[in-house]
Amino acid sequence: MKIRQEERKDHKEVYKLIKEAFATAEHADGNEQDLTEALRKSRAFVPELSLVAEDHGEIIGHILFTEAKVGKDTVLALAPLAVKPGYQRQGVGAALIRQGHKIAGELGYSWSLVLGSETYYPKFGYVPAEKVGIQVPEGFPSPNFMAARLREEAAPVKGEVVYAQEFGL
């Protein structure tokens, strides 16, 4: 498996992959692929943090981190993470998260936020965001809204979260 930055030529395949991956997801609203399309056109988009996992030339996974704000600090929002159904539970998502975190830290980002599984994301350093002083957005279940420190020397962040407007929050 190879992880690389997504390219324009990948967009159609990634769109289909995200739609397929979320079709049977327990918590999905069905527009994750459209959100990805919108985020690519937004000011929050960081091209280096739109990654694909390839296996023998086939795209089998995708992850996207975009900029958000906590108070006055710029952080990242991980959304979405998608793995083709036939490749799920084989470490593809974990590899994408780890590589995304590595690149994000190298780019100078200190924190990542995610709304996701409280049993999956803690494996990658995510803790309930409210425990580190980040306000849980209205309507988000507290245990599922998490933050991860991406760099050892990261200063604490505190306050309200403002996502890219494309999230519709």
Tab-separated table of N, CA and C in Angstrom:
chain	number	residue	atom	x	y	z
A	1	MET	N	0.840	-1.181	0.000
A	1	MET	CA	0.000	0.000	0.000
A	1	MET	C	0.883	1.241	0.000
A	2	LYS	N	0.474	2.213	-0.780
A	2	LYS	CA	1.191	3.482	-0.885
A	2	LYS	C	0.233	4.609	-0.497
A	3	ILE	N	0.723	5.554	0.313
A	3	ILE	CA	-0.072	6.735	0.664
A	3	ILE	C	0.572	7.933	-0.010
A	4	ARG	N	-0.250	8.713	-0.688
A	4	ARG	CA	0.255	9.880	-1.405
A	4	ARG	C	-0.787	10.995	-1.374
A	5	GLN	N	-0.333	12.186	-1.780
A	5	GLN	CA	-1.244	13.320	-1.870
A	5	GLN	C	-2.235	13.074	-3.006
A	6	GLU	N	-3.478	13.388	-2.750
A	6	GLU	CA	-4.508	13.276	-3.777
A	6	GLU	C	-4.200	14.246	-4.916
A	7	GLU	N	-4.501	13.819	-6.130
A	7	GLU	CA	-4.326	14.659	-7.311
A	7	GLU	C	-5.692	14.887	-7.957
A	8	ARG	N	-5.770	15.927	-8.777
A	8	ARG	CA	-7.037	16.267	-9.445
A	8	ARG	C	-7.629	15.057	-10.183
A	9	LYS	N	-6.751	14.275	-10.824
A	9	LYS	CA	-7.227	13.109	-11.594
A	9	LYS	C	-7.891	12.054	-10.705
A	10	ASP	N	-7.684	12.131	-9.393
A	10	ASP	CA	-8.257	11.159	-8.452
A	10	ASP	C	-9.678	11.509	-8.016
A	11	HIS	N	-10.120	12.732	-8.262
A	11	HIS	CA	-11.360	13.227	-7.660
A	11	HIS	C	-12.580	12.347	-7.922
A	12	LYS	N	-12.781	11.896	-9.164
A	12	LYS	CA	-13.960	11.061	-9.461
A	12	LYS	C	-13.908	9.735	-8.708
A	13	GLU	N	-12.719	9.118	-8.691
A	13	GLU	CA	-12.570	7.839	-8.001
A	13	GLU	C	-12.751	8.008	-6.488
A	14	VAL	N	-12.222	9.100	-5.940
A	14	VAL	CA	-12.367	9.376	-4.506
A	14	VAL	C	-13.833	9.637	-4.173
A	15	TYR	N	-14.531	10.373	-5.025
A	15	TYR	CA	-15.959	10.647	-4.817
A	15	TYR	C	-16.727	9.326	-4.676
A	16	LYS	N	-16.491	8.399	-5.614
A	16	LYS	CA	-17.178	7.098	-5.579
A	16	LYS	C	-16.788	6.300	-4.338
A	17	LEU	N	-15.498	6.337	-3.999
A	17	LEU	CA	-15.015	5.610	-2.826
A	17	LEU	C	-15.703	6.111	-1.555
A	18	ILE	N	-15.773	7.427	-1.376
A	18	ILE	CA	-16.393	7.990	-0.172
A	18	ILE	C	-17.869	7.611	-0.112
A	19	LYS	N	-18.555	7.728	-1.229
A	19	LYS	CA	-19.982	7.380	-1.264
A	19	LYS	C	-20.194	5.914	-0.884
A	20	GLU	N	-19.361	5.039	-1.437
A	20	GLU	CA	-19.451	3.605	-1.150
A	20	GLU	C	-19.117	3.314	0.317
A	21	ALA	N	-18.069	3.955	0.824
A	21	ALA	CA	-17.628	3.698	2.199
A	21	ALA	C	-18.671	4.123	3.225
A	22	PHE	N	-19.378	5.199	2.961
A	22	PHE	CA	-20.355	5.701	3.921
A	22	PHE	C	-21.768	5.152	3.703
A	23	ALA	N	-21.980	4.395	2.626
A	23	ALA	CA	-23.311	3.867	2.319
A	23	ALA	C	-23.865	3.005	3.445
A	24	THR	N	-22.990	2.276	4.127
A	24	THR	CA	-23.448	1.386	5.193
A	24	THR	C	-22.938	1.813	6.567
A	25	ALA	N	-22.362	3.012	6.643
A	25	ALA	CA	-21.822	3.491	7.926
A	25	ALA	C	-22.945	3.769	8.911
A	26	GLU	N	-22.673	3.476	10.170
A	26	GLU	CA	-23.672	3.664	11.222
A	26	GLU	C	-24.053	5.135	11.371
A	27	HIS	N	-23.050	6.019	11.341
A	27	HIS	CA	-23.301	7.453	11.496
A	27	HIS	C	-22.843	8.166	10.236
A	28	ALA	N	-23.764	8.372	9.317
A	28	ALA	CA	-23.457	9.060	8.064
A	28	ALA	C	-24.684	9.823	7.618
A	29	ASP	N	-24.456	10.944	6.971
A	29	ASP	CA	-25.618	11.686	6.471
A	29	ASP	C	-25.755	11.571	4.959
A	30	GLY	N	-24.856	10.819	4.320
A	30	GLY	CA	-24.979	10.568	2.893
A	30	GLY	C	-24.374	11.628	1.992
A	31	ASN	N	-23.875	12.724	2.575
A	31	ASN	CA	-23.302	13.767	1.720
A	31	ASN	C	-21.800	13.936	1.924
A	32	GLU	N	-21.147	12.962	2.527
A	32	GLU	CA	-19.709	13.069	2.805
A	32	GLU	C	-18.897	13.312	1.537
A	33	GLN	N	-19.283	12.678	0.435
A	33	GLN	CA	-18.564	12.876	-0.822
A	33	GLN	C	-18.760	14.288	-1.354
A	34	ASP	N	-19.953	14.849	-1.167
A	34	ASP	CA	-20.207	16.216	-1.619
A	34	ASP	C	-19.495	17.226	-0.720
A	35	LEU	N	-19.419	16.926	0.569
A	35	LEU	CA	-18.669	17.771	1.497
A	35	LEU	C	-17.203	17.834	1.068
A	36	THR	N	-16.645	16.694	0.710
A	36	THR	CA	-15.250	16.649	0.263
A	36	THR	C	-15.051	17.535	-0.963
A	37	GLU	N	-15.967	17.437	-1.918
A	37	GLU	CA	-15.891	18.270	-3.127
A	37	GLU	C	-15.911	19.755	-2.749
A	38	ALA	N	-16.807	20.133	-1.859
A	38	ALA	CA	-16.925	21.539	-1.448
A	38	ALA	C	-15.676	21.997	-0.688
A	39	LEU	N	-15.164	21.143	0.193
A	39	LEU	CA	-13.988	21.518	0.980
A	39	LEU	C	-12.755	21.718	0.101
A	40	ARG	N	-12.639	20.949	-0.988
A	40	ARG	CA	-11.496	21.124	-1.894
A	40	ARG	C	-11.475	22.527	-2.497
A	41	LYS	N	-12.638	23.154	-2.610
A	41	LYS	CA	-12.749	24.492	-3.210
A	41	LYS	C	-12.700	25.603	-2.164
A	42	SER	N	-12.608	25.236	-0.905
A	42	SER	CA	-12.699	26.218	0.179
A	42	SER	C	-11.336	26.792	0.555
A	43	ARG	N	-11.366	27.883	1.325
A	43	ARG	CA	-10.141	28.480	1.844
A	43	ARG	C	-9.523	27.599	2.925
A	44	ALA	N	-10.301	26.693	3.494
A	44	ALA	CA	-9.826	25.804	4.560
A	44	ALA	C	-9.013	24.625	4.020
A	45	PHE	N	-9.043	24.424	2.716
A	45	PHE	CA	-8.394	23.268	2.098
A	45	PHE	C	-6.876	23.368	2.181
A	46	VAL	N	-6.257	22.260	2.567
A	46	VAL	CA	-4.794	22.147	2.624
A	46	VAL	C	-4.439	20.968	1.708
A	47	PRO	N	-3.996	21.233	0.472
A	47	PRO	CA	-3.765	20.143	-0.491
A	47	PRO	C	-2.878	19.016	0.031
A	48	GLU	N	-1.863	19.367	0.821
A	48	GLU	CA	-0.942	18.350	1.346
A	48	GLU	C	-1.616	17.393	2.322
A	49	LEU	N	-2.821	17.765	2.788
A	49	LEU	CA	-3.525	16.941	3.778
A	49	LEU	C	-4.789	16.292	3.209
A	50	SER	N	-4.830	16.159	1.894
A	50	SER	CA	-5.836	15.358	1.220
A	50	SER	C	-5.066	14.176	0.646
A	51	LEU	N	-5.177	13.041	1.327
A	51	LEU	CA	-4.342	11.878	1.024
A	51	LEU	C	-5.168	10.695	0.546
A	52	VAL	N	-4.547	9.903	-0.318
A	52	VAL	CA	-5.167	8.654	-0.755
A	52	VAL	C	-4.238	7.493	-0.432
A	53	ALA	N	-4.852	6.345	-0.207
A	53	ALA	CA	-4.116	5.087	-0.058
A	53	ALA	C	-4.377	4.295	-1.330
A	54	GLU	N	-3.298	3.786	-1.912
A	54	GLU	CA	-3.386	3.012	-3.145
A	54	GLU	C	-2.874	1.600	-2.918
A	55	ASP	N	-3.534	0.656	-3.565
A	55	ASP	CA	-3.071	-0.729	-3.565
A	55	ASP	C	-3.061	-1.194	-5.014
A	56	HIS	N	-1.880	-1.440	-5.556
A	56	HIS	CA	-1.726	-1.853	-6.956
A	56	HIS	C	-2.462	-0.903	-7.907
A	57	GLY	N	-2.319	0.413	-7.654
A	57	GLY	CA	-2.903	1.422	-8.533
A	57	GLY	C	-4.361	1.750	-8.258
A	58	GLU	N	-4.997	1.011	-7.378
A	58	GLU	CA	-6.404	1.269	-7.039
A	58	GLU	C	-6.474	2.098	-5.759
A	59	ILE	N	-7.282	3.152	-5.786
A	59	ILE	CA	-7.461	3.969	-4.591
A	59	ILE	C	-8.411	3.234	-3.652
A	60	ILE	N	-7.900	2.933	-2.454
A	60	ILE	CA	-8.687	2.140	-1.495
A	60	ILE	C	-9.035	2.925	-0.235
A	61	GLY	N	-8.493	4.147	-0.113
A	61	GLY	CA	-8.794	4.955	1.060
A	61	GLY	C	-8.497	6.419	0.804
A	62	HIS	N	-9.144	7.282	1.588
A	62	HIS	CA	-8.948	8.727	1.467
A	62	HIS	C	-9.149	9.356	2.836
A	63	ILE	N	-8.349	10.386	3.112
A	63	ILE	CA	-8.515	11.175	4.330
A	63	ILE	C	-8.346	12.639	3.967
A	64	LEU	N	-9.090	13.483	4.661
A	64	LEU	CA	-9.010	14.915	4.432
A	64	LEU	C	-8.953	15.641	5.768
A	65	PHE	N	-7.985	16.525	5.898
A	65	PHE	CA	-7.892	17.442	7.036
A	65	PHE	C	-8.031	18.848	6.463
A	66	THR	N	-8.904	19.668	7.030
A	66	THR	CA	-9.044	21.061	6.620
A	66	THR	C	-8.880	21.957	7.836
A	67	GLU	N	-8.611	23.221	7.576
A	67	GLU	CA	-8.405	24.162	8.675
A	67	GLU	C	-9.716	24.537	9.345
A	68	ALA	N	-9.627	24.716	10.652
A	68	ALA	CA	-10.732	25.202	11.477
A	68	ALA	C	-10.101	26.133	12.512
A	69	LYS	N	-10.918	26.731	13.330
A	69	LYS	CA	-10.419	27.621	14.386
A	69	LYS	C	-10.931	27.142	15.734
A	70	VAL	N	-10.081	27.254	16.734
A	70	VAL	CA	-10.490	27.109	18.137
A	70	VAL	C	-10.043	28.419	18.764
A	71	GLY	N	-11.018	29.246	19.124
A	71	GLY	CA	-10.674	30.586	19.564
A	71	GLY	C	-9.962	31.285	18.424
A	72	LYS	N	-8.751	31.787	18.672
A	72	LYS	CA	-7.962	32.476	17.634
A	72	LYS	C	-6.954	31.547	16.968
A	73	ASP	N	-6.870	30.299	17.437
A	73	ASP	CA	-5.876	29.354	16.931
A	73	ASP	C	-6.393	28.546	15.747
A	74	THR	N	-5.525	28.359	14.747
A	74	THR	CA	-5.851	27.508	13.612
A	74	THR	C	-5.526	26.067	13.978
A	75	VAL	N	-6.502	25.199	13.776
A	75	VAL	CA	-6.353	23.765	14.028
A	75	VAL	C	-6.798	23.038	12.756
A	76	LEU	N	-6.820	21.731	12.815
A	76	LEU	CA	-7.308	20.939	11.690
A	76	LEU	C	-8.561	20.171	12.093
A	77	ALA	N	-9.413	19.936	11.112
A	77	ALA	CA	-10.578	19.078	11.292
A	77	ALA	C	-10.401	17.875	10.373
A	78	LEU	N	-10.445	16.683	10.945
A	78	LEU	CA	-10.334	15.444	10.176
A	78	LEU	C	-11.747	15.063	9.744
A	79	ALA	N	-12.001	15.131	8.456
A	79	ALA	CA	-13.300	14.713	7.933
A	79	ALA	C	-13.289	14.874	6.416
A	80	PRO	N	-13.675	13.863	5.720
A	80	PRO	CA	-13.948	12.517	6.197
A	80	PRO	C	-12.729	11.597	6.066
A	81	LEU	N	-12.853	10.447	6.673
A	81	LEU	CA	-11.930	9.323	6.501
A	81	LEU	C	-12.765	8.218	5.875
A	82	ALA	N	-12.339	7.734	4.721
A	82	ALA	CA	-13.113	6.706	4.014
A	82	ALA	C	-12.196	5.602	3.510
A	83	VAL	N	-12.629	4.363	3.704
A	83	VAL	CA	-11.898	3.191	3.216
A	83	VAL	C	-12.901	2.308	2.482
A	84	LYS	N	-12.500	1.834	1.300
A	84	LYS	CA	-13.363	0.936	0.527
A	84	LYS	C	-13.798	-0.230	1.397
A	85	PRO	N	-15.077	-0.604	1.333
A	85	PRO	CA	-15.574	-1.675	2.204
A	85	PRO	C	-14.730	-2.946	2.207
A	86	GLY	N	-14.228	-3.395	1.099
A	86	GLY	CA	-13.430	-4.622	1.059
A	86	GLY	C	-12.073	-4.509	1.738
A	87	TYR	N	-11.671	-3.288	2.075
A	87	TYR	CA	-10.371	-3.044	2.694
A	87	TYR	C	-10.482	-2.547	4.135
A	88	GLN	N	-11.701	-2.416	4.634
A	88	GLN	CA	-11.887	-1.921	5.995
A	88	GLN	C	-11.389	-2.947	7.007
A	89	ARG	N	-10.984	-2.437	8.175
A	89	ARG	CA	-10.472	-3.243	9.278
A	89	ARG	C	-9.167	-3.977	8.928
A	90	GLN	N	-8.401	-3.357	8.024
A	90	GLN	CA	-7.114	-3.935	7.627
A	90	GLN	C	-5.965	-2.943	7.819
A	91	GLY	N	-6.224	-1.831	8.511
A	91	GLY	CA	-5.171	-0.874	8.806
A	91	GLY	C	-5.023	0.277	7.825
A	92	VAL	N	-5.872	0.336	6.807
A	92	VAL	CA	-5.776	1.407	5.811
A	92	VAL	C	-6.093	2.756	6.459
A	93	GLY	N	-7.203	2.820	7.197
A	93	GLY	CA	-7.576	4.070	7.868
A	93	GLY	C	-6.525	4.505	8.867
A	94	ALA	N	-5.993	3.556	9.619
A	94	ALA	CA	-4.951	3.868	10.603
A	94	ALA	C	-3.717	4.447	9.916
A	95	ALA	N	-3.325	3.862	8.798
A	95	ALA	CA	-2.157	4.355	8.070
A	95	ALA	C	-2.405	5.769	7.541
A	96	LEU	N	-3.607	6.026	7.063
A	96	LEU	CA	-3.942	7.365	6.572
A	96	LEU	C	-3.913	8.392	7.708
A	97	ILE	N	-4.466	8.029	8.859
A	97	ILE	CA	-4.460	8.946	10.009
A	97	ILE	C	-3.026	9.241	10.430
A	98	ARG	N	-2.223	8.216	10.575
A	98	ARG	CA	-0.832	8.411	11.029
A	98	ARG	C	-0.041	9.282	10.046
A	99	GLN	N	-0.185	9.013	8.763
A	99	GLN	CA	0.534	9.804	7.768
A	99	GLN	C	0.008	11.236	7.742
A	100	GLY	N	-1.309	11.394	7.866
A	100	GLY	CA	-1.886	12.738	7.923
A	100	GLY	C	-1.381	13.524	9.116
A	101	HIS	N	-1.328	12.880	10.280
A	101	HIS	CA	-0.804	13.525	11.485
A	101	HIS	C	0.658	13.919	11.303
A	102	LYS	N	1.438	13.038	10.699
A	102	LYS	CA	2.873	13.308	10.481
A	102	LYS	C	3.048	14.539	9.587
A	103	ILE	N	2.350	14.555	8.465
A	103	ILE	CA	2.459	15.678	7.531
A	103	ILE	C	1.948	16.962	8.197
A	104	ALA	N	0.840	16.873	8.898
A	104	ALA	CA	0.269	18.052	9.566
A	104	ALA	C	1.264	18.652	10.552
A	105	GLY	N	1.905	17.799	11.339
A	105	GLY	CA	2.911	18.280	12.282
A	105	GLY	C	4.075	18.942	11.572
A	106	GLU	N	4.515	18.344	10.457
A	106	GLU	CA	5.612	18.922	9.675
A	106	GLU	C	5.228	20.271	9.090
A	107	LEU	N	3.943	20.454	8.784
A	107	LEU	CA	3.457	21.728	8.245
A	107	LEU	C	3.245	22.774	9.339
A	108	GLY	N	3.395	22.358	10.599
A	108	GLY	CA	3.279	23.299	11.700
A	108	GLY	C	1.958	23.288	12.442
A	109	TYR	N	1.042	22.414	12.058
A	109	TYR	CA	-0.235	22.325	12.766
A	109	TYR	C	-0.025	21.587	14.088
A	110	SER	N	-0.722	22.030	15.121
A	110	SER	CA	-0.525	21.465	16.459
A	110	SER	C	-1.674	20.593	16.951
A	111	TRP	N	-2.882	20.800	16.428
A	111	TRP	CA	-4.055	20.082	16.928
A	111	TRP	C	-4.940	19.618	15.777
A	112	SER	N	-5.586	18.478	15.979
A	112	SER	CA	-6.578	17.962	15.048
A	112	SER	C	-7.845	17.642	15.822
A	113	LEU	N	-8.978	17.960	15.226
A	113	LEU	CA	-10.282	17.656	15.810
A	113	LEU	C	-10.975	16.598	14.965
A	114	VAL	N	-11.813	15.799	15.604
A	114	VAL	CA	-12.607	14.824	14.861
A	114	VAL	C	-13.917	14.580	15.595
A	115	LEU	N	-14.956	14.369	14.824
A	115	LEU	CA	-16.230	13.894	15.359
A	115	LEU	C	-16.335	12.465	14.861
A	116	GLY	N	-16.143	11.511	15.764
A	116	GLY	CA	-16.094	10.126	15.315
A	116	GLY	C	-16.186	9.145	16.461
A	117	SER	N	-15.837	7.929	16.173
A	117	SER	CA	-15.957	6.822	17.124
A	117	SER	C	-15.050	7.007	18.337
A	118	GLU	N	-15.658	6.970	19.506
A	118	GLU	CA	-14.909	7.121	20.759
A	118	GLU	C	-14.094	5.866	21.093
A	119	THR	N	-14.260	4.806	20.334
A	119	THR	CA	-13.436	3.616	20.545
A	119	THR	C	-12.307	3.513	19.509
A	120	TYR	N	-12.455	4.157	18.363
A	120	TYR	CA	-11.448	4.081	17.298
A	120	TYR	C	-10.391	5.183	17.410
A	121	TYR	N	-10.817	6.420	17.483
A	121	TYR	CA	-9.869	7.538	17.393
A	121	TYR	C	-8.922	7.681	18.586
A	122	PRO	N	-9.265	7.255	19.792
A	122	PRO	CA	-8.277	7.343	20.878
A	122	PRO	C	-6.978	6.577	20.604
A	123	LYS	N	-7.013	5.585	19.728
A	123	LYS	CA	-5.802	4.841	19.360
A	123	LYS	C	-4.754	5.753	18.718
A	124	PHE	N	-5.196	6.918	18.243
A	124	PHE	CA	-4.324	7.851	17.534
A	124	PHE	C	-4.098	9.137	18.325
A	125	GLY	N	-4.358	9.050	19.626
A	125	GLY	CA	-4.092	10.194	20.490
A	125	GLY	C	-5.261	11.131	20.714
A	126	TYR	N	-6.414	10.808	20.195
A	126	TYR	CA	-7.581	11.678	20.383
A	126	TYR	C	-8.185	11.461	21.763
A	127	VAL	N	-8.529	12.572	22.402
A	127	VAL	CA	-9.180	12.567	23.713
A	127	VAL	C	-10.402	13.459	23.610
A	128	PRO	N	-11.368	13.292	24.518
A	128	PRO	CA	-12.522	14.195	24.469
A	128	PRO	C	-12.052	15.648	24.472
A	129	ALA	N	-12.511	16.414	23.510
A	129	ALA	CA	-12.042	17.790	23.320
A	129	ALA	C	-12.298	18.666	24.541
A	130	GLU	N	-13.407	18.425	25.216
A	130	GLU	CA	-13.724	19.263	26.375
A	130	GLU	C	-12.684	19.098	27.492
A	131	LYS	N	-11.986	17.954	27.508
A	131	LYS	CA	-10.951	17.733	28.527
A	131	LYS	C	-9.722	18.611	28.310
A	132	VAL	N	-9.560	19.120	27.086
A	132	VAL	CA	-8.423	20.003	26.821
A	132	VAL	C	-8.862	21.455	26.647
A	133	GLY	N	-10.124	21.743	26.972
A	133	GLY	CA	-10.599	23.119	26.957
A	133	GLY	C	-11.283	23.573	25.685
A	134	ILE	N	-11.589	22.636	24.800
A	134	ILE	CA	-12.266	22.986	23.555
A	134	ILE	C	-13.767	22.758	23.749
A	135	GLN	N	-14.552	23.773	23.438
A	135	GLN	CA	-16.002	23.672	23.618
A	135	GLN	C	-16.596	22.703	22.592
A	136	VAL	N	-17.498	21.870	23.055
A	136	VAL	CA	-18.180	20.929	22.177
A	136	VAL	C	-19.277	21.688	21.427
A	137	PRO	N	-19.235	21.684	20.089
A	137	PRO	CA	-20.281	22.376	19.334
A	137	PRO	C	-21.668	21.818	19.661
A	138	GLU	N	-22.645	22.698	19.626
A	138	GLU	CA	-24.024	22.306	19.924
A	138	GLU	C	-24.456	21.176	18.998
A	139	GLY	N	-25.069	20.172	19.586
A	139	GLY	CA	-25.559	19.035	18.816
A	139	GLY	C	-24.550	17.912	18.643
A	140	PHE	N	-23.303	18.123	19.043
A	140	PHE	CA	-22.285	17.083	18.950
A	140	PHE	C	-22.282	16.293	20.248
A	141	PRO	N	-22.282	14.967	20.199
A	141	PRO	CA	-22.158	14.181	21.429
A	141	PRO	C	-20.744	14.344	22.009
A	142	SER	N	-20.653	14.737	23.252
A	142	SER	CA	-19.349	14.996	23.894
A	142	SER	C	-18.341	13.866	23.736
A	143	PRO	N	-18.722	12.598	23.959
A	143	PRO	CA	-17.710	11.531	23.867
A	143	PRO	C	-17.147	11.363	22.458
A	144	ASN	N	-17.881	11.837	21.441
A	144	ASN	CA	-17.473	11.633	20.057
A	144	ASN	C	-16.732	12.820	19.453
A	145	PHE	N	-16.678	13.939	20.177
A	145	PHE	CA	-15.964	15.110	19.680
A	145	PHE	C	-14.616	15.157	20.378
A	146	MET	N	-13.550	14.910	19.603
A	146	MET	CA	-12.234	14.692	20.192
A	146	MET	C	-11.160	15.568	19.554
A	147	ALA	N	-10.057	15.696	20.283
A	147	ALA	CA	-8.907	16.466	19.816
A	147	ALA	C	-7.638	15.658	20.043
A	148	ALA	N	-6.674	15.849	19.159
A	148	ALA	CA	-5.368	15.199	19.294
A	148	ALA	C	-4.270	16.232	19.119
A	149	ARG	N	-3.286	16.163	19.995
A	149	ARG	CA	-2.095	17.014	19.903
A	149	ARG	C	-1.200	16.394	18.832
A	150	LEU	N	-0.791	17.200	17.850
A	150	LEU	CA	0.015	16.702	16.744
A	150	LEU	C	1.506	16.940	16.928
A	151	ARG	N	1.842	17.857	17.843
A	151	ARG	CA	3.249	18.180	18.103
A	151	ARG	C	3.442	18.274	19.605
A	152	GLU	N	4.532	17.704	20.087
A	152	GLU	CA	4.831	17.687	21.532
A	152	GLU	C	4.754	19.073	22.148
A	153	GLU	N	5.302	20.063	21.444
A	153	GLU	CA	5.393	21.407	22.000
A	153	GLU	C	4.127	22.239	21.763
A	154	ALA	N	3.061	21.605	21.310
A	154	ALA	CA	1.822	22.332	21.014
A	154	ALA	C	1.284	23.034	22.258
A	155	ALA	N	1.013	24.317	22.100
A	155	ALA	CA	0.407	25.086	23.184
A	155	ALA	C	-1.055	24.670	23.314
A	156	PRO	N	-1.614	24.742	24.505
A	156	PRO	CA	-3.030	24.413	24.672
A	156	PRO	C	-3.906	25.343	23.830
A	157	VAL	N	-5.017	24.824	23.383
A	157	VAL	CA	-6.014	25.649	22.695
A	157	VAL	C	-7.297	25.571	23.505
A	158	LYS	N	-7.993	26.674	23.558
A	158	LYS	CA	-9.238	26.719	24.332
A	158	LYS	C	-10.237	27.586	23.600
A	159	GLY	N	-11.500	27.199	23.721
A	159	GLY	CA	-12.537	28.048	23.176
A	159	GLY	C	-13.497	27.330	22.265
A	160	GLU	N	-14.217	28.163	21.541
A	160	GLU	CA	-15.254	27.703	20.639
A	160	GLU	C	-14.643	27.300	19.299
A	161	VAL	N	-15.230	26.284	18.665
A	161	VAL	CA	-14.754	25.791	17.377
A	161	VAL	C	-15.530	26.461	16.253
A	162	VAL	N	-14.805	26.892	15.242
A	162	VAL	CA	-15.437	27.419	14.030
A	162	VAL	C	-14.886	26.592	12.864
A	163	TYR	N	-15.793	25.834	12.245
A	163	TYR	CA	-15.451	25.004	11.095
A	163	TYR	C	-15.575	25.820	9.816
A	164	ALA	N	-14.976	25.328	8.743
A	164	ALA	CA	-15.170	25.917	7.418
A	164	ALA	C	-16.676	25.942	7.150
A	165	GLN	N	-17.130	27.000	6.498
A	165	GLN	CA	-18.567	27.149	6.265
A	165	GLN	C	-19.162	25.997	5.464
A	166	GLU	N	-18.346	25.301	4.702
A	166	GLU	CA	-18.824	24.172	3.903
A	166	GLU	C	-19.388	23.049	4.757
A	167	PHE	N	-18.993	22.985	6.023
A	167	PHE	CA	-19.543	21.970	6.921
A	167	PHE	C	-21.004	22.258	7.264
A	168	GLY	N	-21.437	23.494	7.069
A	168	GLY	CA	-22.830	23.856	7.351
A	168	GLY	C	-23.177	23.864	8.813
A	169	LEU	N	-22.208	24.149	9.680
A	169	LEU	CA	-22.463	24.156	11.117
A	169	LEU	C	-22.647	25.566	11.634
